[in-house]
């Protein structure tokens, strides 16, 4: 069951905004794969929709949501309109790298939600809600593979993305795509990887960074 890929993105932006409503009317309705996933909250459903929009048409996503962000940079300082500025590591160069990559990327099939994968993600975010900390391993030593094996298994490929500091689903996904300060852009590659077919995720409060969202990707989840 190899390879496994675990990726962490620390984003120390502590602004608070309400999750903005997504706009599925501008995108194929089939991308809304979580409509019957009663175990997901609205934030989690919107994250999956954003991921599926990126995968369905990376170039369109770049044009609609990323290119306008060039105006949000002042050197290495980045400011969403109306929010607290944050310092980036690369400045607008990371955004431009992302736009270029998305415009060259091929479409990938939409991700199907999995309750077992979401349960595995919940183990991590609830652990960090209680104990704090960051990363892919719980205080008791459970990495993504161990957590997933409590509910099932996966065929070959597993990856986990984690993002901190955002309670706006689109902003969280955009931060993973830009992957500021991550040389191999692994979070972005996980999102665009056509081998991943199923997704699970969990969103919780975090004692230090306000919010944490863990996202599990697999090629095929086989529940117990």
mmCIF file of C-alpha atoms in Angstrom:
data_model
loop_
_atom_site.group_PDB
_atom_site.id
_atom_site.type_symbol
_atom_site.label_atom_id
_atom_site.label_comp_id
_atom_site.label_asym_id
_atom_site.label_seq_id
_atom_site.Cartn_x
_atom_site.Cartn_y
_atom_site.Cartn_z
ATOM 1 C CA UNK A 1 0.000 0.000 0.000
ATOM 2 C CA UNK A 2 2.608 2.515 -1.083
ATOM 3 C CA UNK A 3 3.258 5.311 -1.582
ATOM 4 C CA UNK A 4 1.932 7.401 1.270
ATOM 5 C CA UNK A 5 2.341 11.182 1.235
ATOM 6 C CA UNK A 6 1.702 13.400 4.236
ATOM 7 C CA UNK A 7 1.818 17.164 3.870
ATOM 8 C CA UNK A 8 1.347 19.979 6.339
ATOM 9 C CA UNK A 9 0.684 23.627 5.599
ATOM 10 C CA UNK A 10 1.010 26.113 8.447
ATOM 11 C CA UNK A 11 -0.730 29.387 7.686
ATOM 12 C CA UNK A 12 -0.660 31.805 10.563
ATOM 13 C CA UNK A 13 -3.562 33.996 9.513
ATOM 14 C CA UNK A 14 -5.897 34.514 12.413
ATOM 15 C CA UNK A 15 -8.630 36.560 10.790
ATOM 16 C CA UNK A 16 -12.204 35.353 11.228
ATOM 17 C CA UNK A 17 -14.721 35.435 8.407
ATOM 18 C CA UNK A 18 -17.867 33.497 7.735
ATOM 19 C CA UNK A 19 -17.494 30.774 5.104
ATOM 20 C CA UNK A 20 -18.615 32.334 1.855
ATOM 21 C CA UNK A 21 -21.249 30.544 -0.152
ATOM 22 C CA UNK A 22 -19.821 28.665 -3.096
ATOM 23 C CA UNK A 23 -21.203 29.220 -6.558
ATOM 24 C CA UNK A 24 -22.048 25.786 -8.022
ATOM 25 C CA UNK A 25 -24.314 27.422 -10.607
ATOM 26 C CA UNK A 26 -21.175 28.578 -12.447
ATOM 27 C CA UNK A 27 -19.691 25.083 -12.470
ATOM 28 C CA UNK A 28 -21.005 21.622 -13.424
ATOM 29 C CA UNK A 29 -23.563 20.365 -10.912
ATOM 30 C CA UNK A 30 -21.806 17.007 -10.805
ATOM 31 C CA UNK A 31 -18.981 18.565 -8.820
ATOM 32 C CA UNK A 32 -21.235 18.823 -5.767
ATOM 33 C CA UNK A 33 -20.502 15.257 -4.670
ATOM 34 C CA UNK A 34 -21.234 15.852 -0.963
ATOM 35 C CA UNK A 35 -24.934 16.703 -1.213
ATOM 36 C CA UNK A 36 -25.897 13.403 0.462
ATOM 37 C CA UNK A 37 -22.929 13.289 2.869
ATOM 38 C CA UNK A 38 -24.914 14.069 6.023
ATOM 39 C CA UNK A 39 -21.853 13.485 8.214
ATOM 40 C CA UNK A 40 -20.092 16.553 6.771
ATOM 41 C CA UNK A 41 -20.789 20.089 7.948
ATOM 42 C CA UNK A 42 -21.249 22.998 5.532
ATOM 43 C CA UNK A 43 -17.607 24.059 5.723
ATOM 44 C CA UNK A 44 -16.408 20.556 4.890
ATOM 45 C CA UNK A 45 -18.846 20.246 1.996
ATOM 46 C CA UNK A 46 -17.665 23.546 0.549
ATOM 47 C CA UNK A 47 -14.030 22.453 0.767
ATOM 48 C CA UNK A 48 -14.813 19.342 -1.292
ATOM 49 C CA UNK A 49 -16.683 21.450 -3.826
ATOM 50 C CA UNK A 50 -13.681 23.779 -4.141
ATOM 51 C CA UNK A 51 -11.341 20.803 -4.593
ATOM 52 C CA UNK A 52 -13.593 19.399 -7.296
ATOM 53 C CA UNK A 53 -13.760 22.732 -9.088
ATOM 54 C CA UNK A 54 -9.970 22.892 -9.186
ATOM 55 C CA UNK A 55 -9.765 19.341 -10.515
ATOM 56 C CA UNK A 56 -12.533 19.821 -13.069
ATOM 57 C CA UNK A 57 -11.050 22.921 -14.689
ATOM 58 C CA UNK A 58 -7.738 24.059 -13.200
ATOM 59 C CA UNK A 59 -7.319 26.887 -15.716
ATOM 60 C CA UNK A 60 -10.772 28.326 -15.011
ATOM 61 C CA UNK A 61 -10.143 28.143 -11.277
ATOM 62 C CA UNK A 62 -6.890 30.049 -11.738
ATOM 63 C CA UNK A 63 -8.561 32.726 -13.836
ATOM 64 C CA UNK A 64 -11.565 33.242 -11.567
ATOM 65 C CA UNK A 65 -10.056 32.968 -8.115
ATOM 66 C CA UNK A 66 -6.270 33.249 -8.274
ATOM 67 C CA UNK A 67 -5.422 35.916 -10.828
ATOM 68 C CA UNK A 68 -7.394 38.625 -8.930
ATOM 69 C CA UNK A 69 -5.224 37.941 -5.865
ATOM 70 C CA UNK A 70 -2.166 39.532 -7.485
ATOM 71 C CA UNK A 71 -3.485 42.874 -6.226
ATOM 72 C CA UNK A 72 -3.507 41.511 -2.652
ATOM 73 C CA UNK A 73 0.311 41.406 -2.469
ATOM 74 C CA UNK A 74 2.545 44.202 -1.256
ATOM 75 C CA UNK A 75 5.998 42.670 -1.375
ATOM 76 C CA UNK A 76 5.723 39.614 0.849
ATOM 77 C CA UNK A 77 2.667 40.946 2.650
ATOM 78 C CA UNK A 78 -0.618 39.412 1.527
ATOM 79 C CA UNK A 79 -4.025 40.823 2.448
ATOM 80 C CA UNK A 80 -7.430 39.465 1.522
ATOM 81 C CA UNK A 81 -9.661 42.532 1.137
ATOM 82 C CA UNK A 82 -11.032 43.478 4.526
ATOM 83 C CA UNK A 83 -8.840 41.051 6.484
ATOM 84 C CA UNK A 84 -5.702 41.145 8.576
ATOM 85 C CA UNK A 85 -2.467 41.088 6.509
ATOM 86 C CA UNK A 86 -0.235 38.032 6.654
ATOM 87 C CA UNK A 87 3.416 37.648 5.781
ATOM 88 C CA UNK A 88 4.263 35.133 3.080
ATOM 89 C CA UNK A 89 7.637 33.578 2.374
ATOM 90 C CA UNK A 90 7.719 34.037 -1.389
ATOM 91 C CA UNK A 91 5.388 36.906 -2.125
ATOM 92 C CA UNK A 92 3.522 37.005 -5.427
ATOM 93 C CA UNK A 93 6.022 34.571 -7.003
ATOM 94 C CA UNK A 94 4.257 31.622 -5.343
ATOM 95 C CA UNK A 95 0.896 32.797 -6.671
ATOM 96 C CA UNK A 96 2.280 33.206 -10.194
ATOM 97 C CA UNK A 97 3.817 29.744 -9.981
ATOM 98 C CA UNK A 98 0.436 28.344 -8.992
ATOM 99 C CA UNK A 99 -1.423 30.130 -11.781
ATOM 100 C CA UNK A 100 1.063 28.843 -14.347
ATOM 101 C CA UNK A 101 0.793 25.290 -13.003
ATOM 102 C CA UNK A 102 -3.015 25.289 -12.956
ATOM 103 C CA UNK A 103 -3.242 26.636 -16.488
ATOM 104 C CA UNK A 104 -0.992 23.795 -17.650
ATOM 105 C CA UNK A 105 -2.709 21.083 -15.587
ATOM 106 C CA UNK A 106 -5.017 18.429 -16.998
ATOM 107 C CA UNK A 107 -8.491 17.899 -15.525
ATOM 108 C CA UNK A 108 -8.994 15.163 -12.954
ATOM 109 C CA UNK A 109 -12.178 13.353 -11.924
ATOM 110 C CA UNK A 110 -14.188 14.731 -8.999
ATOM 111 C CA UNK A 111 -13.509 13.362 -5.548
ATOM 112 C CA UNK A 112 -16.157 11.230 -3.889
ATOM 113 C CA UNK A 113 -16.608 11.739 -0.136
ATOM 114 C CA UNK A 114 -15.898 8.858 2.223
ATOM 115 C CA UNK A 115 -17.229 8.677 5.773
ATOM 116 C CA UNK A 116 -14.403 6.384 6.861
ATOM 117 C CA UNK A 117 -11.770 8.837 5.637
ATOM 118 C CA UNK A 118 -13.588 11.698 7.350
ATOM 119 C CA UNK A 119 -13.607 9.705 10.588
ATOM 120 C CA UNK A 120 -9.837 9.287 10.246
ATOM 121 C CA UNK A 121 -9.417 13.039 9.726
ATOM 122 C CA UNK A 122 -11.627 13.710 12.745
ATOM 123 C CA UNK A 123 -9.267 11.710 14.960
ATOM 124 C CA UNK A 124 -6.494 14.171 14.115
ATOM 125 C CA UNK A 125 -8.363 17.472 14.361
ATOM 126 C CA UNK A 126 -10.103 16.539 17.597
ATOM 127 C CA UNK A 127 -6.760 15.477 19.064
ATOM 128 C CA UNK A 128 -5.257 18.842 18.116
ATOM 129 C CA UNK A 129 -8.334 20.679 19.369
ATOM 130 C CA UNK A 130 -7.709 19.076 22.774
ATOM 131 C CA UNK A 131 -3.906 18.992 22.918
ATOM 132 C CA UNK A 132 -2.826 21.645 20.420
ATOM 133 C CA UNK A 133 0.169 21.005 18.226
ATOM 134 C CA UNK A 134 0.444 20.563 14.486
ATOM 135 C CA UNK A 135 1.362 17.823 12.051
ATOM 136 C CA UNK A 136 0.140 14.456 10.862
ATOM 137 C CA UNK A 137 0.558 12.429 14.057
ATOM 138 C CA UNK A 138 -1.766 12.462 17.072
ATOM 139 C CA UNK A 139 -0.498 12.723 20.632
ATOM 140 C CA UNK A 140 -0.918 8.953 20.899
ATOM 141 C CA UNK A 141 1.271 8.411 17.819
ATOM 142 C CA UNK A 142 -1.354 7.702 15.150
ATOM 143 C CA UNK A 143 -0.265 8.782 11.660
ATOM 144 C CA UNK A 144 -2.751 8.980 8.752
ATOM 145 C CA UNK A 145 -2.367 5.322 7.826
ATOM 146 C CA UNK A 146 -2.975 4.143 11.393
ATOM 147 C CA UNK A 147 -6.019 6.396 11.699
ATOM 148 C CA UNK A 148 -7.475 5.210 8.391
ATOM 149 C CA UNK A 149 -6.967 1.573 9.350
ATOM 150 C CA UNK A 150 -9.395 2.015 12.241
ATOM 151 C CA UNK A 151 -12.173 2.312 9.660
ATOM 152 C CA UNK A 152 -10.861 0.401 6.642
ATOM 153 C CA UNK A 153 -7.927 0.511 4.284
ATOM 154 C CA UNK A 154 -6.894 1.933 0.932
ATOM 155 C CA UNK A 155 -5.712 0.342 -2.281
ATOM 156 C CA UNK A 156 -2.362 1.963 -3.104
ATOM 157 C CA UNK A 157 -2.125 5.735 -2.690
ATOM 158 C CA UNK A 158 -2.712 7.876 0.396
ATOM 159 C CA UNK A 159 -2.000 11.539 1.076
ATOM 160 C CA UNK A 160 -3.010 13.969 3.781
ATOM 161 C CA UNK A 161 -3.099 17.769 3.558
ATOM 162 C CA UNK A 162 -3.519 19.910 6.670
ATOM 163 C CA UNK A 163 -4.148 23.638 6.738
ATOM 164 C CA UNK A 164 -4.379 25.944 9.748
ATOM 165 C CA UNK A 165 -5.884 29.362 10.298
ATOM 166 C CA UNK A 166 -8.808 29.586 7.871
ATOM 167 C CA UNK A 167 -12.541 29.313 8.462
ATOM 168 C CA UNK A 168 -13.275 30.256 4.852
ATOM 169 C CA UNK A 169 -13.309 27.084 2.691
ATOM 170 C CA UNK A 170 -12.160 28.751 -0.528
ATOM 171 C CA UNK A 171 -9.328 30.579 1.198
ATOM 172 C CA UNK A 172 -8.170 27.311 2.761
ATOM 173 C CA UNK A 173 -8.071 25.532 -0.609
ATOM 174 C CA UNK A 174 -6.361 28.479 -2.297
ATOM 175 C CA UNK A 175 -3.665 28.471 0.368
ATOM 176 C CA UNK A 176 -3.027 24.774 -0.282
ATOM 177 C CA UNK A 177 -2.816 25.440 -4.007
ATOM 178 C CA UNK A 178 -0.404 28.365 -3.701
ATOM 179 C CA UNK A 179 1.705 26.308 -1.274
ATOM 180 C CA UNK A 180 3.804 29.302 -0.251
ATOM 181 C CA UNK A 181 7.147 28.198 1.166
ATOM 182 C CA UNK A 182 6.736 24.541 0.118
ATOM 183 C CA UNK A 183 9.377 23.884 -2.561
ATOM 184 C CA UNK A 184 7.818 20.738 -4.045
ATOM 185 C CA UNK A 185 4.242 22.161 -3.942
ATOM 186 C CA UNK A 186 3.106 18.811 -2.530
ATOM 187 C CA UNK A 187 -0.274 20.076 -1.288
ATOM 188 C CA UNK A 188 -1.071 21.322 -4.783
ATOM 189 C CA UNK A 189 0.071 18.065 -6.350
ATOM 190 C CA UNK A 190 -2.170 16.091 -4.006
ATOM 191 C CA UNK A 191 -5.187 18.185 -4.977
ATOM 192 C CA UNK A 192 -4.542 17.751 -8.715
ATOM 193 C CA UNK A 193 -3.486 14.085 -8.588
ATOM 194 C CA UNK A 194 -5.859 12.130 -10.884
ATOM 195 C CA UNK A 195 -5.067 8.881 -9.050
ATOM 196 C CA UNK A 196 -6.973 10.094 -6.012
ATOM 197 C CA UNK A 197 -10.670 9.283 -6.259
ATOM 198 C CA UNK A 198 -12.000 9.534 -2.696
ATOM 199 C CA UNK A 199 -11.691 12.185 -0.010
ATOM 200 C CA UNK A 200 -12.444 12.606 3.660
ATOM 201 C CA UNK A 201 -11.975 15.686 5.794
ATOM 202 C CA UNK A 202 -12.626 17.292 9.136
ATOM 203 C CA UNK A 203 -12.664 20.888 10.342
ATOM 204 C CA UNK A 204 -12.261 21.941 13.971
ATOM 205 C CA UNK A 205 -11.197 24.742 16.282
ATOM 206 C CA UNK A 206 -7.503 24.892 17.142
ATOM 207 C CA UNK A 207 -6.225 26.372 20.421
ATOM 208 C CA UNK A 208 -3.338 28.249 18.798
ATOM 209 C CA UNK A 209 -4.209 28.799 15.126
ATOM 210 C CA UNK A 210 -8.001 29.143 15.555
ATOM 211 C CA UNK A 211 -8.870 26.499 12.941
ATOM 212 C CA UNK A 212 -7.517 23.272 11.501
ATOM 213 C CA UNK A 213 -8.717 21.286 8.506
ATOM 214 C CA UNK A 214 -7.323 17.826 7.671
ATOM 215 C CA UNK A 215 -7.983 16.299 4.253
ATOM 216 C CA UNK A 216 -7.405 12.621 3.402
ATOM 217 C CA UNK A 217 -6.971 11.520 -0.230
ATOM 218 C CA UNK A 218 -6.916 7.890 -1.403
ATOM 219 C CA UNK A 219 -7.264 6.065 -4.691
ATOM 220 C CA UNK A 220 -9.829 3.675 -3.222
ATOM 221 C CA UNK A 221 -11.164 3.322 0.320
ATOM 222 C CA UNK A 222 -12.206 -0.151 1.425
ATOM 223 C CA UNK A 223 -14.282 0.059 4.597
ATOM 224 C CA UNK A 224 -14.277 -2.623 7.254
#
